[in-house]
Coordinates of C-alpha atoms in Angstrom, one line a residue:
M1 CA 0.0 0.0 0.0
S2 CA 1.2 3.5 -0.9
S3 CA 0.1 7.0 -0.2
Q4 CA 2.9 8.8 -2.2
K5 CA 1.6 11.6 -4.3
I6 CA 2.2 11.2 -8.1
N7 CA 2.3 14.3 -10.2
V8 CA 0.5 14.6 -13.5
E9 CA 2.9 15.5 -16.3
F10 CA 2.4 17.3 -19.6
H11 CA 5.1 16.8 -22.2
G12 CA 3.7 18.9 -25.1
T13 CA 5.7 21.8 -26.5
A14 CA 4.5 25.0 -28.2
R15 CA 6.8 24.5 -31.2
E16 CA 5.6 20.9 -31.8
W17 CA 1.9 21.8 -31.2
F18 CA 2.2 24.9 -33.5
G19 CA 3.0 22.6 -36.5
I20 CA -0.1 20.5 -35.9
W21 CA -2.3 23.5 -35.1
I22 CA -1.4 25.5 -38.2
V23 CA -2.1 22.5 -40.5
N24 CA -5.4 22.0 -38.8
I25 CA -6.3 25.6 -39.4
L26 CA -5.2 25.7 -43.0
L27 CA -6.9 22.4 -44.0
S28 CA -10.1 23.4 -42.2
I29 CA -10.2 26.6 -44.2
L30 CA -9.4 24.9 -47.5
T31 CA -12.2 22.3 -46.9
V32 CA -14.7 24.9 -45.8
G33 CA -14.8 23.5 -42.3
I34 CA -15.1 19.8 -43.2
Y35 CA -11.6 18.9 -42.0
S36 CA -12.3 20.5 -38.6
A37 CA -13.7 17.2 -37.4
W38 CA -10.4 15.5 -38.1
A39 CA -8.6 18.5 -36.6
K40 CA -10.5 18.0 -33.4
V41 CA -9.3 14.4 -33.2
R42 CA -5.7 15.4 -33.9
T43 CA -6.0 18.1 -31.2
K44 CA -7.4 15.7 -28.6
K45 CA -4.9 13.0 -29.4
Y46 CA -2.0 15.4 -29.0
F47 CA -3.1 16.7 -25.7
Y48 CA -4.1 13.3 -24.4
Q49 CA -1.0 11.5 -25.5
N50 CA 1.2 14.1 -23.9
T51 CA -0.6 13.9 -20.5
V52 CA 1.1 11.3 -18.4
I53 CA 0.5 9.7 -15.0
A54 CA 3.2 7.4 -13.6
G55 CA 4.8 7.0 -17.0
R56 CA 1.5 6.1 -18.7
N57 CA -0.3 8.4 -21.1
F58 CA -3.9 9.0 -22.0
D59 CA -5.1 8.4 -25.6
Y60 CA -8.1 9.3 -27.7
H61 CA -9.5 6.7 -30.1
A62 CA -12.3 8.4 -32.0
T63 CA -12.0 9.0 -35.7
G64 CA -12.7 12.2 -37.7
G65 CA -15.5 10.4 -39.5
Q66 CA -17.3 9.8 -36.2
I67 CA -17.0 13.4 -35.2
F68 CA -18.1 14.6 -38.6
A69 CA -21.2 12.3 -38.5
G70 CA -22.3 14.0 -35.2
R71 CA -21.8 17.4 -36.8
L72 CA -23.9 16.5 -39.8
I73 CA -26.8 15.9 -37.4
I74 CA -26.5 19.4 -36.1
I75 CA -26.0 20.9 -39.5
G76 CA -29.1 19.0 -40.8
G77 CA -31.1 20.3 -37.9
V78 CA -30.1 23.9 -38.5
I79 CA -31.0 23.5 -42.3
A80 CA -34.3 21.9 -41.5
Y81 CA -35.0 24.7 -39.0
S82 CA -34.2 27.4 -41.6
I83 CA -36.4 25.8 -44.2
I84 CA -39.4 25.2 -42.0
T85 CA -39.3 28.6 -40.4
S86 CA -39.0 30.3 -43.8
I87 CA -42.1 28.4 -45.0
A88 CA -44.0 28.7 -41.7
P89 CA -42.5 31.3 -39.4
L90 CA -45.1 30.5 -36.7
F91 CA -43.4 27.1 -36.1
A92 CA -40.1 28.8 -35.2
P93 CA -40.7 28.9 -31.4
V94 CA -42.0 25.3 -31.4
I95 CA -38.9 24.0 -33.3
A96 CA -36.6 26.0 -31.1
L97 CA -38.2 24.4 -28.0
A98 CA -37.8 21.0 -29.6
F99 CA -34.1 21.5 -30.1
A100 CA -33.8 22.7 -26.5
F101 CA -35.6 19.6 -25.3
L102 CA -33.3 17.4 -27.3
M103 CA -30.1 19.0 -25.8
P104 CA -29.8 16.8 -22.7
Y105 CA -30.0 13.7 -24.9
F106 CA -27.2 15.0 -27.1
I107 CA -25.1 16.0 -24.1
A108 CA -25.4 12.5 -22.5
K109 CA -24.5 10.9 -25.8
S110 CA -21.5 13.1 -26.3
I111 CA -20.2 12.4 -22.8
K112 CA -20.6 8.7 -23.4
F113 CA -18.9 8.9 -26.8
N114 CA -15.9 10.8 -25.5
A115 CA -15.5 8.6 -22.4
S116 CA -15.6 5.4 -24.4
N117 CA -13.0 6.7 -26.8
T118 CA -10.6 7.8 -24.0
S119 CA -8.1 5.5 -22.4
W120 CA -5.3 5.6 -19.8
A121 CA -2.6 3.0 -19.7
N122 CA -4.5 1.2 -22.5
V123 CA -7.6 0.8 -20.3
R124 CA -10.7 2.4 -21.8
M125 CA -13.0 4.7 -19.8
G126 CA -16.7 4.6 -19.8
F127 CA -19.8 6.6 -18.8
D128 CA -22.9 5.1 -17.4
G129 CA -25.1 8.1 -16.8
S130 CA -28.7 7.8 -17.9
I131 CA -30.6 9.9 -20.4
G132 CA -33.2 10.6 -17.7
D133 CA -30.7 12.0 -15.3
S134 CA -29.3 14.1 -18.1
Y135 CA -32.7 15.7 -18.5
L136 CA -32.8 16.4 -14.8
I137 CA -29.3 18.0 -14.7
Y138 CA -29.4 20.0 -18.0
L139 CA -33.1 20.9 -18.3
F140 CA -35.2 20.6 -15.2
Y141 CA -32.7 21.7 -12.5
P142 CA -31.6 24.8 -14.5
F143 CA -35.3 25.7 -14.8
L144 CA -35.7 25.4 -11.0
T145 CA -32.5 27.4 -10.5
A146 CA -33.8 30.3 -12.6
L147 CA -37.1 30.2 -10.6
T148 CA -35.1 30.7 -7.4
L149 CA -33.2 33.7 -9.0
Y150 CA -30.1 31.6 -9.1
T151 CA -29.8 31.4 -5.3
T152 CA -29.6 27.6 -5.7
A153 CA -26.9 27.7 -8.4
P154 CA -24.4 25.9 -6.1
F155 CA -26.8 23.0 -5.9
L156 CA -26.9 22.8 -9.7
A157 CA -23.1 23.0 -9.9
R158 CA -22.8 20.1 -7.4
A159 CA -25.5 18.0 -9.2
R160 CA -23.6 18.4 -12.5
A161 CA -20.3 17.3 -10.9
R162 CA -22.0 14.3 -9.3
Y163 CA -23.7 13.3 -12.6
F164 CA -20.5 13.4 -14.5
F165 CA -17.9 11.9 -12.1
N166 CA -20.1 9.4 -10.3
N167 CA -21.0 7.8 -13.6
Y168 CA -17.5 7.8 -15.0
R169 CA -15.2 4.8 -14.8
L170 CA -11.8 3.5 -15.8
G171 CA -12.4 0.0 -17.1
T172 CA -14.6 -1.4 -14.3
S173 CA -13.3 0.9 -11.6
R174 CA -15.7 3.7 -10.9
F175 CA -14.9 7.3 -10.0
S176 CA -16.7 8.9 -7.1
F177 CA -17.2 12.5 -6.1
S178 CA -18.8 13.6 -2.8
S179 CA -19.0 17.0 -1.2
G180 CA -21.3 19.0 1.0
I181 CA -23.0 22.1 -0.4
G182 CA -21.1 24.5 1.8
P183 CA -17.9 24.7 -0.3
F184 CA -20.0 25.4 -3.4
Y185 CA -21.8 28.2 -1.7
K186 CA -18.4 29.6 -0.6
I187 CA -17.2 29.6 -4.2
F188 CA -20.2 31.4 -5.5
G189 CA -20.2 33.7 -2.5
I190 CA -16.6 34.9 -3.3
A191 CA -17.7 35.5 -6.9
L192 CA -20.7 37.5 -5.8
A193 CA -18.7 39.6 -3.3
I194 CA -16.2 40.5 -6.1
F195 CA -19.1 41.5 -8.4
V196 CA -20.7 43.6 -5.6
V197 CA -17.5 45.4 -5.0
F198 CA -17.2 46.2 -8.7
G199 CA -20.8 47.5 -8.7
A200 CA -20.1 49.6 -5.6
I201 CA -17.3 51.3 -7.4
S202 CA -18.7 51.6 -10.9
V203 CA -22.3 52.6 -10.2
P204 CA -21.4 55.7 -8.1
L205 CA -18.9 56.7 -10.7
L206 CA -21.5 56.5 -13.4
I207 CA -24.0 58.5 -11.3
S208 CA -21.5 61.2 -10.5
T209 CA -20.7 61.5 -14.1
L210 CA -24.3 62.1 -15.0
A211 CA -24.7 64.5 -12.1
M212 CA -21.7 66.5 -13.2
S213 CA -22.8 66.7 -16.8
D214 CA -23.0 70.3 -18.1
F215 CA -26.3 70.2 -20.0
S216 CA -25.6 73.8 -21.2
R217 CA -22.9 72.5 -23.5
G218 CA -25.4 70.6 -25.6
A219 CA -26.3 67.0 -26.3
A220 CA -23.2 66.2 -28.3
A221 CA -20.7 67.3 -25.6
N222 CA -22.6 65.5 -22.9
Q223 CA -22.8 62.3 -24.9
G224 CA -19.0 62.5 -25.4
A225 CA -18.4 62.8 -21.7
M226 CA -20.8 59.9 -20.9
I227 CA -19.2 57.7 -23.5
A228 CA -15.7 58.5 -22.0
V229 CA -17.0 57.0 -18.7
I230 CA -19.4 54.3 -19.9
L231 CA -17.2 52.7 -22.5
P232 CA -14.3 51.9 -20.0
L233 CA -16.9 50.6 -17.5
Y234 CA -18.4 48.4 -20.2
F235 CA -15.0 46.8 -20.9
A236 CA -14.3 46.6 -17.2
L237 CA -17.6 44.7 -16.8
I238 CA -16.6 42.2 -19.5
L239 CA -13.2 41.8 -17.8
I240 CA -14.8 41.2 -14.4
L241 CA -17.2 38.6 -15.8
I242 CA -14.3 36.8 -17.5
I243 CA -12.4 36.9 -14.2
L244 CA -15.3 35.6 -12.2
A245 CA -16.0 32.8 -14.7
V246 CA -12.3 31.6 -14.5
L247 CA -12.3 31.9 -10.7
V248 CA -15.5 29.9 -10.3
Q249 CA -14.4 27.2 -12.8
T250 CA -11.0 26.9 -11.2
M251 CA -12.2 26.7 -7.7
I252 CA -14.9 24.1 -8.6
L253 CA -12.3 22.0 -10.5
R254 CA -10.0 22.1 -7.5
L255 CA -12.8 21.2 -5.2
I256 CA -13.8 18.2 -7.4
M257 CA -10.2 17.0 -7.7
N258 CA -9.7 17.1 -3.9
K259 CA -13.0 15.2 -3.3
M260 CA -12.7 12.6 -6.0
T261 CA -11.7 9.0 -5.6
L262 CA -11.3 6.0 -7.9
G263 CA -12.1 2.3 -7.3
G264 CA -14.1 2.6 -4.1
E265 CA -11.8 5.2 -2.5
V266 CA -8.7 3.1 -3.3
H267 CA -7.1 6.0 -5.1
R268 CA -7.5 9.7 -4.3
F269 CA -6.8 12.8 -6.3
A270 CA -5.5 16.2 -5.3
S271 CA -5.3 19.7 -6.9
S272 CA -3.2 22.7 -6.0
L273 CA -4.6 24.9 -8.6
S274 CA -4.5 28.6 -7.7
A275 CA -7.6 30.6 -8.9
T276 CA -5.6 33.8 -9.1
R277 CA -2.8 32.2 -11.0
M278 CA -5.3 30.8 -13.5
V279 CA -6.9 34.2 -13.9
W280 CA -3.4 35.6 -14.7
I281 CA -2.7 32.9 -17.2
T282 CA -6.1 33.4 -18.9
I283 CA -5.8 37.2 -19.2
S284 CA -2.1 37.2 -20.2
N285 CA -2.7 34.5 -22.7
A286 CA -5.6 36.5 -24.3
V287 CA -3.4 39.6 -24.5
V288 CA -0.5 37.8 -26.2
V289 CA -2.9 36.0 -28.6
I290 CA -4.6 39.3 -29.6
I291 CA -1.3 41.1 -30.0
T292 CA 0.1 38.4 -32.3
L293 CA -3.2 38.1 -34.2
G294 CA -3.7 34.5 -33.0
L295 CA -0.3 33.1 -33.9
M296 CA 0.6 32.6 -30.2
T297 CA -2.6 30.5 -29.6
P298 CA -0.6 27.2 -29.5
W299 CA 1.8 28.7 -26.9
A300 CA -1.2 29.9 -24.8
Q301 CA -2.9 26.5 -25.0
I302 CA 0.3 24.6 -24.0
R303 CA 1.0 27.0 -21.2
K304 CA -2.5 26.5 -19.7
A305 CA -2.4 22.7 -20.1
R306 CA 1.1 22.5 -18.5
Y307 CA -0.1 24.5 -15.5
I308 CA -3.2 22.4 -14.9
A309 CA -1.2 19.2 -15.2
Q310 CA 1.6 20.3 -12.7
C311 CA -1.1 21.2 -10.2
S312 CA -2.9 17.9 -10.5
H313 CA -1.9 14.8 -8.5
V314 CA -2.9 11.2 -7.9
V315 CA -2.5 9.6 -4.5
P316 CA -2.6 5.8 -5.0
N317 CA -3.3 3.5 -2.0
E318 CA -2.1 0.4 -3.8
N319 CA 0.6 -0.4 -6.4
L320 CA -0.5 1.1 -9.7
D321 CA 1.0 -1.7 -11.8
Q322 CA -1.2 -4.2 -9.8
F323 CA -4.2 -1.9 -10.1
I324 CA -3.8 -1.6 -13.9
G325 CA -3.2 -5.3 -14.3
K326 CA -6.4 -6.1 -12.3
T327 CA -8.4 -3.5 -14.2
E328 CA -7.2 -4.8 -17.6
A329 CA -8.1 -8.4 -16.5
E330 CA -11.6 -7.4 -15.4
Q331 CA -12.1 -5.5 -18.6
S332 CA -11.0 -8.4 -20.8
A333 CA -13.2 -10.8 -18.8
L334 CA -16.2 -8.7 -19.6
G335 CA -15.2 -8.4 -23.3
E336 CA -14.6 -4.7 -23.0
A337 CA -11.0 -4.4 -24.3
Y338 CA -12.6 -2.4 -27.1
V339 CA -15.6 -1.0 -25.4
D340 CA -18.9 -0.1 -27.0
I341 CA -18.6 3.4 -28.6
E342 CA -22.3 4.0 -28.8
G343 CA -23.0 7.6 -28.8
I344 CA -22.3 10.7 -30.9
D345 CA -20.1 13.7 -30.4
V346 CA -21.9 16.9 -31.3
G347 CA -19.6 19.2 -29.3
F348 CA -21.8 19.3 -26.2
G349 CA -20.7 18.2 -22.7
I350 CA -20.3 19.2 -19.1

């Protein structure tokens, strides 16, 4: 038995990834987007194969054709929607509601597809979440959350995490996530406090600007003065919303990692992600990408992936070689060496 922490490693490099990325972009443009399905597979394979735990890498086994088939379903739906609404506009709301109602079905299928096409140490993963639960998580619960004016958003976040991780497995070994609601409310409370502080600063500034406007100068002069204040506040609001989104996502990911186990609590996970560090990486990445007109996108993606990996850890409570051997044997005994890849990938997921 062992409790030594094993760090997740990421071996990708910006130079290597740039070569793949630029080819993906060019071929996608030349094929009017058709190649993007194969580009997605190449992207996933590169990042998965360069993510390593205890000397064993992840892998992605889907094909571009499978991804493209899923996208054709969405494209067909959009075309059908356009044709029907152009002929009978009154049906537009009904069709839009039908698409919204089908969304949880597609999400569940996408999660299952991606799970069954992912492996670690040559052991396939799987997802056993039901379609019915997907409708609860992605349709019914969000509706209830809206009715409560989003005061129950932490419950929704926890429910989604439970649905995803408690139904995920590596071979026959199941993942498990369990947490009280308190940590989720703390995360959302921090985000709310930051937003309130921003409002406490920006709203009085806007009001004072309006109060100090010299209406004797004419409408054009007053509009110029207001734009000089409102425009920076608008961009500041966008920046704050981005920061809050990154903060919440990072803190939830860290919470999940620290509360997740595998194989009936045989193996634990840990995360040392810093929310403020992730915000810095996100913002500085965006600035560099914008300045370089997108050419530094591969560098930004590698930088983020490397940071997340170096802050992620596995704490095994038994020998990993024995665990993998046992998992492979159980999988083979059930005839799941090449698991059922039922499902489609239409780009939706948790």
